[in-house]
């Protein structure tokens, strides 16, 4: 049997690992380890499973097993950080997660001396969004600019690989198409990916223009495209800025495309990721029914795959929405439920930035531990410095901790990373509150207006609009905002607001509460 994945062919009969026409040197024990993981790729195999199969049950140290796994990853171009092909599931085991095609040997058991490169065979798609970043074209006519084009593609690829919900093809596979005219649909088949990012760079006079397109490999249609211009004075600074912008916009773009794809699926064909996407599509509706449906879909995803951390994070977000909208019925029970979800999500994947950031948000809101919340959010940002939602969460929690200067900086960075974010209303509301606490009342009112215009069902937007408008003497506007927020939550009061959210410095929030009193919000 030959197993084909990425640029590799794994031949169990000849006990050889090929990359293209080259044989990769690999120790027998490491070969057996890869063989076992690939054959059992539909499940998580435990440490005991591996020891029984590879070492015949002999006592083996964790260090020895880790060493063999690292060697196996290295042989197939993977790393312990990326875990693109071999994934470690803490306290559970290991799984080969790369898309694999099984190929029988030719009749008679004779294998050609030059095996067929797996890139010529259509690979099955993985069970999460998959993307290949092709080498960008240097349109400058200057060979010396080749390094800049390659560096740009590599940086974007690295930025995307930090999003653990994405399956990102390694550079050594996607760059094999460099300098060739290829159909992206062919690339999709050969690399087993749903999306391809291609681009070009042109330098003229003192400026550089970068063009990028995201293409659906099933149809060949463009999902997204953009041009970026900048001065060529500092190429590396320009490279960093473009990389940040492209990575930031690709995350929501790909998720929207995946949500649309999942909507067309029949319910009986849904997997864990599909249920997660259905929940994702409901996140901005802010109605009781949408929040309940969002939670139900997440719980279905968790049932199908208890190791899928983003589903825990999104389920926790459903509880956050209930909390902010005033829909909590049994506060102690729901707080315990959401904190349990967070702990289970962290056990499932301690490196998922969405899970880490959401854990921080929940520890701040539901355990009233702002310091712990900020620590987890900062960890999310260290794992993925391009994670727009973690910057939003940082701004929200840091505002409550009284650090409005850093909060505003992080919220503006979230806007820069994801300028078309569907969660714009949350960013705008958080900016309004941070500016109001910082004493910039006019700017606070402006951001509050943007928040309620972006999502009129989002109650916190009306709260900060009522307070900021009253604080600058716009009494009629403040009273109208107060009436709207009381329509969304008839039980809303300043006392409930104080109890609902933790704050580090009460005196800093007193003018905010006074603005609500002037607007007519009950004490």
CSV table of N, CA, C and O in Angstrom, one decimal, residues 428-503:
chain,number,residue,atom,x,y,z
A,428,UNK,N,-16.7,49.0,18.4
A,428,UNK,CA,-17.1,50.4,18.5
A,428,UNK,C,-17.6,50.7,20.0
A,428,UNK,O,-17.3,51.7,20.5
A,429,UNK,N,-18.4,49.7,20.5
A,429,UNK,CA,-18.9,50.0,21.9
A,429,UNK,C,-17.7,50.0,22.9
A,429,UNK,O,-17.7,50.9,23.8
A,430,UNK,N,-16.8,49.1,22.7
A,430,UNK,CA,-15.6,49.1,23.7
A,430,UNK,C,-14.8,50.4,23.5
A,430,UNK,O,-14.3,50.9,24.5
A,431,UNK,N,-14.6,50.9,22.3
A,431,UNK,CA,-13.9,52.1,22.1
A,431,UNK,C,-14.7,53.3,22.8
A,431,UNK,O,-14.1,54.2,23.4
A,432,UNK,N,-16.0,53.3,22.6
A,432,UNK,CA,-16.8,54.3,23.3
A,432,UNK,C,-16.7,54.3,24.8
A,432,UNK,O,-16.4,55.4,25.4
A,433,UNK,N,-16.7,53.2,25.4
A,433,UNK,CA,-16.6,53.1,26.8
A,433,UNK,C,-15.2,53.5,27.3
A,433,UNK,O,-15.0,54.3,28.2
A,434,UNK,N,-14.1,53.0,26.6
A,434,UNK,CA,-12.8,53.4,26.9
A,434,UNK,C,-12.5,54.9,26.8
A,434,UNK,O,-11.9,55.5,27.7
A,435,UNK,N,-13.0,55.5,25.7
A,435,UNK,CA,-12.9,56.9,25.6
A,435,UNK,C,-13.7,57.7,26.6
A,435,UNK,O,-13.2,58.7,27.1
A,436,UNK,N,-14.8,57.2,27.0
A,436,UNK,CA,-15.6,57.9,28.0
A,436,UNK,C,-14.9,57.9,29.4
A,436,UNK,O,-14.8,58.9,30.1
A,437,UNK,N,-14.4,56.7,29.7
A,437,UNK,CA,-13.6,56.6,31.0
A,437,UNK,C,-12.4,57.4,30.9
A,437,UNK,O,-11.9,57.9,32.0
A,438,UNK,N,-11.8,57.6,29.7
A,438,UNK,CA,-10.6,58.4,29.6
A,438,UNK,C,-10.9,59.9,29.5
A,438,UNK,O,-9.9,60.7,29.4
A,439,UNK,N,-12.1,60.3,29.5
A,439,UNK,CA,-12.5,61.7,29.5
A,439,UNK,C,-12.8,62.3,28.1
A,439,UNK,O,-13.1,63.5,28.0
A,440,UNK,N,-12.7,61.5,27.1
A,440,UNK,CA,-13.0,62.1,25.7
A,440,UNK,C,-14.4,61.8,25.4
A,440,UNK,O,-14.7,60.8,24.7
A,441,UNK,N,-15.3,62.6,25.9
A,441,UNK,CA,-16.8,62.3,25.8
A,441,UNK,C,-17.3,62.5,24.4
A,441,UNK,O,-18.2,61.7,24.0
A,442,UNK,N,-16.9,63.4,23.6
A,442,UNK,CA,-17.4,63.6,22.2
A,442,UNK,C,-17.0,62.3,21.4
A,442,UNK,O,-17.8,61.8,20.7
A,443,UNK,N,-15.8,61.9,21.5
A,443,UNK,CA,-15.4,60.7,20.8
A,443,UNK,C,-16.1,59.4,21.3
A,443,UNK,O,-16.5,58.6,20.5
A,444,UNK,N,-16.4,59.4,22.6
A,444,UNK,CA,-17.2,58.3,23.1
A,444,UNK,C,-18.5,58.2,22.5
A,444,UNK,O,-19.0,57.2,22.1
A,445,UNK,N,-19.2,59.4,22.4
A,445,UNK,CA,-20.5,59.5,21.8
A,445,UNK,C,-20.5,59.0,20.3
A,445,UNK,O,-21.4,58.3,19.9
A,446,UNK,N,-19.5,59.5,19.6
A,446,UNK,CA,-19.3,59.1,18.2
A,446,UNK,C,-19.2,57.6,18.0
A,446,UNK,O,-19.9,57.0,17.2
A,447,UNK,N,-18.4,57.0,18.8
A,447,UNK,CA,-18.2,55.5,18.7
A,447,UNK,C,-19.5,54.8,19.2
A,447,UNK,O,-19.8,53.7,18.6
A,448,UNK,N,-20.2,55.3,20.2
A,448,UNK,CA,-21.4,54.7,20.6
A,448,UNK,C,-22.5,54.7,19.5
A,448,UNK,O,-23.2,53.7,19.3
A,449,UNK,N,-22.5,55.8,18.8
A,449,UNK,CA,-23.5,55.9,17.6
A,449,UNK,C,-23.1,54.8,16.6
A,449,UNK,O,-24.0,54.2,16.0
A,450,UNK,N,-21.8,54.6,16.3
A,450,UNK,CA,-21.4,53.6,15.3
A,450,UNK,C,-21.8,52.2,15.8
A,450,UNK,O,-22.2,51.4,15.0
A,451,UNK,N,-21.7,52.0,17.1
A,451,UNK,CA,-22.0,50.7,17.6
A,451,UNK,C,-23.5,50.3,17.4
A,451,UNK,O,-23.8,49.2,17.0
A,452,UNK,N,-24.4,51.3,17.8
A,452,UNK,CA,-25.8,50.9,17.7
A,452,UNK,C,-26.3,50.9,16.2
A,452,UNK,O,-27.2,50.2,15.9
A,453,UNK,N,-25.6,51.7,15.4
A,453,UNK,CA,-26.0,51.7,13.9
A,453,UNK,C,-25.5,50.3,13.3
A,453,UNK,O,-26.2,49.8,12.5
A,454,UNK,N,-24.4,49.8,13.8
A,454,UNK,CA,-23.9,48.6,13.3
A,454,UNK,C,-24.7,47.4,13.7
A,454,UNK,O,-24.9,46.4,13.0
A,455,UNK,N,-25.2,47.4,15.0
A,455,UNK,CA,-26.0,46.3,15.5
A,455,UNK,C,-27.0,46.9,16.5
A,455,UNK,O,-26.6,47.0,17.7
A,456,UNK,N,-28.2,47.2,16.1
A,456,UNK,CA,-29.2,47.8,17.0
A,456,UNK,C,-29.7,46.9,18.1
A,456,UNK,O,-30.3,47.3,19.0
A,457,UNK,N,-29.4,45.6,18.0
A,457,UNK,CA,-29.8,44.6,19.0
A,457,UNK,C,-28.8,44.5,20.2
A,457,UNK,O,-29.0,43.8,21.1
A,458,UNK,N,-27.6,45.1,20.0
A,458,UNK,CA,-26.5,44.9,21.0
A,458,UNK,C,-26.7,45.9,22.1
A,458,UNK,O,-26.4,47.1,22.0
A,459,UNK,N,-27.2,45.4,23.2
A,459,UNK,CA,-27.6,46.3,24.4
A,459,UNK,C,-26.4,47.1,24.9
A,459,UNK,O,-26.7,48.3,25.2
A,460,UNK,N,-25.2,46.6,25.1
A,460,UNK,CA,-24.1,47.5,25.6
A,460,UNK,C,-23.9,48.8,24.8
A,460,UNK,O,-23.5,49.8,25.3
A,461,UNK,N,-24.2,48.7,23.5
A,461,UNK,CA,-24.1,49.9,22.7
A,461,UNK,C,-25.0,51.0,23.1
A,461,UNK,O,-24.6,52.2,23.2
A,462,UNK,N,-26.2,50.7,23.4
A,462,UNK,CA,-27.2,51.7,23.9
A,462,UNK,C,-26.9,52.2,25.3
A,462,UNK,O,-27.1,53.3,25.6
A,463,UNK,N,-26.3,51.3,26.1
A,463,UNK,CA,-25.9,51.7,27.5
A,463,UNK,C,-24.9,52.8,27.4
A,463,UNK,O,-25.0,53.9,28.0
A,464,UNK,N,-23.8,52.6,26.6
A,464,UNK,CA,-22.7,53.6,26.5
A,464,UNK,C,-23.2,54.9,25.8
A,464,UNK,O,-22.8,56.0,26.1
A,465,UNK,N,-24.1,54.7,24.8
A,465,UNK,CA,-24.7,55.9,24.1
A,465,UNK,C,-25.5,56.7,25.1
A,465,UNK,O,-25.4,58.0,25.1
A,466,UNK,N,-26.3,56.1,25.9
A,466,UNK,CA,-27.1,56.8,26.9
A,466,UNK,C,-26.2,57.6,27.9
A,466,UNK,O,-26.5,58.8,28.1
A,467,UNK,N,-25.2,57.0,28.4
A,467,UNK,CA,-24.3,57.7,29.3
A,467,UNK,C,-23.5,58.8,28.7
A,467,UNK,O,-23.4,59.9,29.2
A,468,UNK,N,-22.9,58.5,27.5
A,468,UNK,CA,-22.0,59.5,26.9
A,468,UNK,C,-22.8,60.7,26.4
A,468,UNK,O,-22.4,61.8,26.5
A,469,UNK,N,-24.0,60.4,25.9
A,469,UNK,CA,-24.9,61.6,25.4
A,469,UNK,C,-25.3,62.5,26.6
A,469,UNK,O,-25.3,63.7,26.5
A,470,UNK,N,-25.7,61.8,27.7
A,470,UNK,CA,-26.1,62.6,28.9
A,470,UNK,C,-24.9,63.4,29.4
A,470,UNK,O,-25.0,64.5,29.9
A,471,UNK,N,-23.7,62.8,29.3
A,471,UNK,CA,-22.5,63.5,29.9
A,471,UNK,C,-22.1,64.7,29.1
A,471,UNK,O,-21.4,65.6,29.7
A,472,UNK,N,-22.5,64.8,27.8
A,472,UNK,CA,-22.2,66.0,27.1
A,472,UNK,C,-23.5,66.9,26.9
A,472,UNK,O,-23.5,67.8,26.0
A,473,UNK,N,-24.5,66.6,27.6
A,473,UNK,CA,-25.7,67.5,27.6
A,473,UNK,C,-26.7,67.2,26.6
A,473,UNK,O,-27.6,68.0,26.4
A,474,UNK,N,-26.6,66.1,25.9
A,474,UNK,CA,-27.6,65.8,24.8
A,474,UNK,C,-28.7,64.9,25.5
A,474,UNK,O,-28.8,63.7,25.3
A,475,UNK,N,-29.5,65.6,26.3
A,475,UNK,CA,-30.4,64.9,27.2
A,475,UNK,C,-31.5,64.1,26.4
A,475,UNK,O,-31.8,63.0,26.8
A,476,UNK,N,-32.0,64.7,25.4
A,476,UNK,CA,-33.1,64.1,24.6
A,476,UNK,C,-32.6,62.8,24.0
A,476,UNK,O,-33.2,61.7,24.1
A,477,UNK,N,-31.4,62.9,23.4
A,477,UNK,CA,-30.7,61.7,22.8
A,477,UNK,C,-30.4,60.6,23.9
A,477,UNK,O,-30.6,59.4,23.7
A,478,UNK,N,-30.0,61.1,25.0
A,478,UNK,CA,-29.7,60.1,26.1
A,478,UNK,C,-30.9,59.4,26.6
A,478,UNK,O,-30.9,58.2,26.8
A,479,UNK,N,-32.0,60.2,26.8
A,479,UNK,CA,-33.2,59.5,27.3
A,479,UNK,C,-33.8,58.6,26.2
A,479,UNK,O,-34.3,57.5,26.6
A,480,UNK,N,-33.7,58.9,24.9
A,480,UNK,CA,-34.1,58.0,23.9
A,480,UNK,C,-33.3,56.7,23.9
A,480,UNK,O,-33.8,55.6,23.8
A,481,UNK,N,-32.0,56.8,24.1
A,481,UNK,CA,-31.1,55.6,24.2
A,481,UNK,C,-31.5,54.8,25.4
A,481,UNK,O,-31.5,53.5,25.3
A,482,UNK,N,-31.8,55.5,26.5
A,482,UNK,CA,-32.1,54.7,27.7
A,482,UNK,C,-33.4,54.0,27.5
A,482,UNK,O,-33.6,52.8,28.0
A,483,UNK,N,-34.4,54.6,26.8
A,483,UNK,CA,-35.7,53.9,26.6
A,483,UNK,C,-35.4,52.6,25.7
A,483,UNK,O,-36.0,51.6,25.9
A,484,UNK,N,-34.5,52.8,24.7
A,484,UNK,CA,-34.3,51.6,23.8
A,484,UNK,C,-33.6,50.5,24.6
A,484,UNK,O,-34.0,49.3,24.5
A,485,UNK,N,-32.6,50.8,25.5
A,485,UNK,CA,-32.0,49.8,26.2
A,485,UNK,C,-32.9,49.1,27.2
A,485,UNK,O,-32.9,47.9,27.4
A,486,UNK,N,-33.8,49.9,27.8
A,486,UNK,CA,-34.8,49.3,28.7
A,486,UNK,C,-35.8,48.4,27.9
A,486,UNK,O,-36.4,47.5,28.5
A,487,UNK,N,-36.0,48.8,26.7
A,487,UNK,CA,-36.9,47.9,25.9
A,487,UNK,C,-36.2,46.6,25.6
A,487,UNK,O,-36.9,45.5,25.5
A,488,UNK,N,-34.9,46.6,25.4
A,488,UNK,CA,-34.2,45.3,25.2
A,488,UNK,C,-34.0,44.5,26.5
A,488,UNK,O,-34.1,43.3,26.4
A,489,UNK,N,-33.9,45.2,27.6
A,489,UNK,CA,-33.8,44.5,28.9
A,489,UNK,C,-34.6,45.3,30.0
A,489,UNK,O,-34.1,46.2,30.6
A,490,UNK,N,-35.9,45.0,30.1
A,490,UNK,CA,-36.7,45.8,31.0
A,490,UNK,C,-36.2,45.7,32.5
A,490,UNK,O,-36.6,46.6,33.3
A,491,UNK,N,-35.4,44.8,32.9
A,491,UNK,CA,-34.9,44.7,34.2
A,491,UNK,C,-33.6,45.4,34.4
A,491,UNK,O,-33.0,45.3,35.5
A,492,UNK,N,-33.1,46.1,33.4
A,492,UNK,CA,-31.8,46.7,33.5
A,492,UNK,C,-31.8,47.8,34.6
A,492,UNK,O,-32.8,48.6,34.7
A,493,UNK,N,-30.7,47.9,35.3
A,493,UNK,CA,-30.6,48.9,36.3
A,493,UNK,C,-29.1,49.1,36.5
A,493,UNK,O,-28.2,48.3,36.2
A,494,UNK,N,-28.7,50.3,37.1
A,494,UNK,CA,-27.3,50.5,37.3
A,494,UNK,C,-26.7,49.5,38.3
A,494,UNK,O,-25.6,49.1,38.2
A,495,UNK,N,-27.5,49.2,39.3
A,495,UNK,CA,-27.1,48.2,40.3
A,495,UNK,C,-26.8,46.9,39.7
A,495,UNK,O,-25.8,46.2,40.0
A,496,UNK,N,-27.7,46.4,38.7
A,496,UNK,CA,-27.4,45.2,38.0
A,496,UNK,C,-26.2,45.3,37.2
A,496,UNK,O,-25.4,44.3,37.0
A,497,UNK,N,-26.0,46.4,36.6
A,497,UNK,CA,-24.8,46.6,35.7
A,497,UNK,C,-23.5,46.5,36.6
A,497,UNK,O,-22.5,45.9,36.1
A,498,UNK,N,-23.5,47.1,37.7
A,498,UNK,CA,-22.3,47.0,38.6
A,498,UNK,C,-22.1,45.6,39.1
A,498,UNK,O,-20.9,45.1,39.1
A,499,UNK,N,-23.2,44.9,39.4
A,499,UNK,CA,-23.0,43.5,39.8
A,499,UNK,C,-22.6,42.6,38.6
A,499,UNK,O,-21.8,41.6,38.8
A,500,UNK,N,-23.0,42.9,37.4
A,500,UNK,CA,-22.8,42.0,36.3
A,500,UNK,C,-21.3,42.1,35.8
A,500,UNK,O,-20.8,41.1,35.3
A,501,UNK,N,-20.7,43.2,35.9
A,501,UNK,CA,-19.3,43.4,35.3
A,501,UNK,C,-18.3,43.8,36.4
A,501,UNK,O,-18.6,44.7,37.2
A,502,UNK,N,-17.2,43.1,36.4
A,502,UNK,CA,-16.1,43.5,37.4
A,502,UNK,C,-15.4,44.8,36.9
A,502,UNK,O,-15.3,45.1,35.8
A,503,UNK,N,-15.0,45.6,37.9
A,503,UNK,CA,-14.2,46.8,37.6
A,503,UNK,C,-13.1,46.9,38.6
A,503,UNK,O,-13.2,46.4,39.8
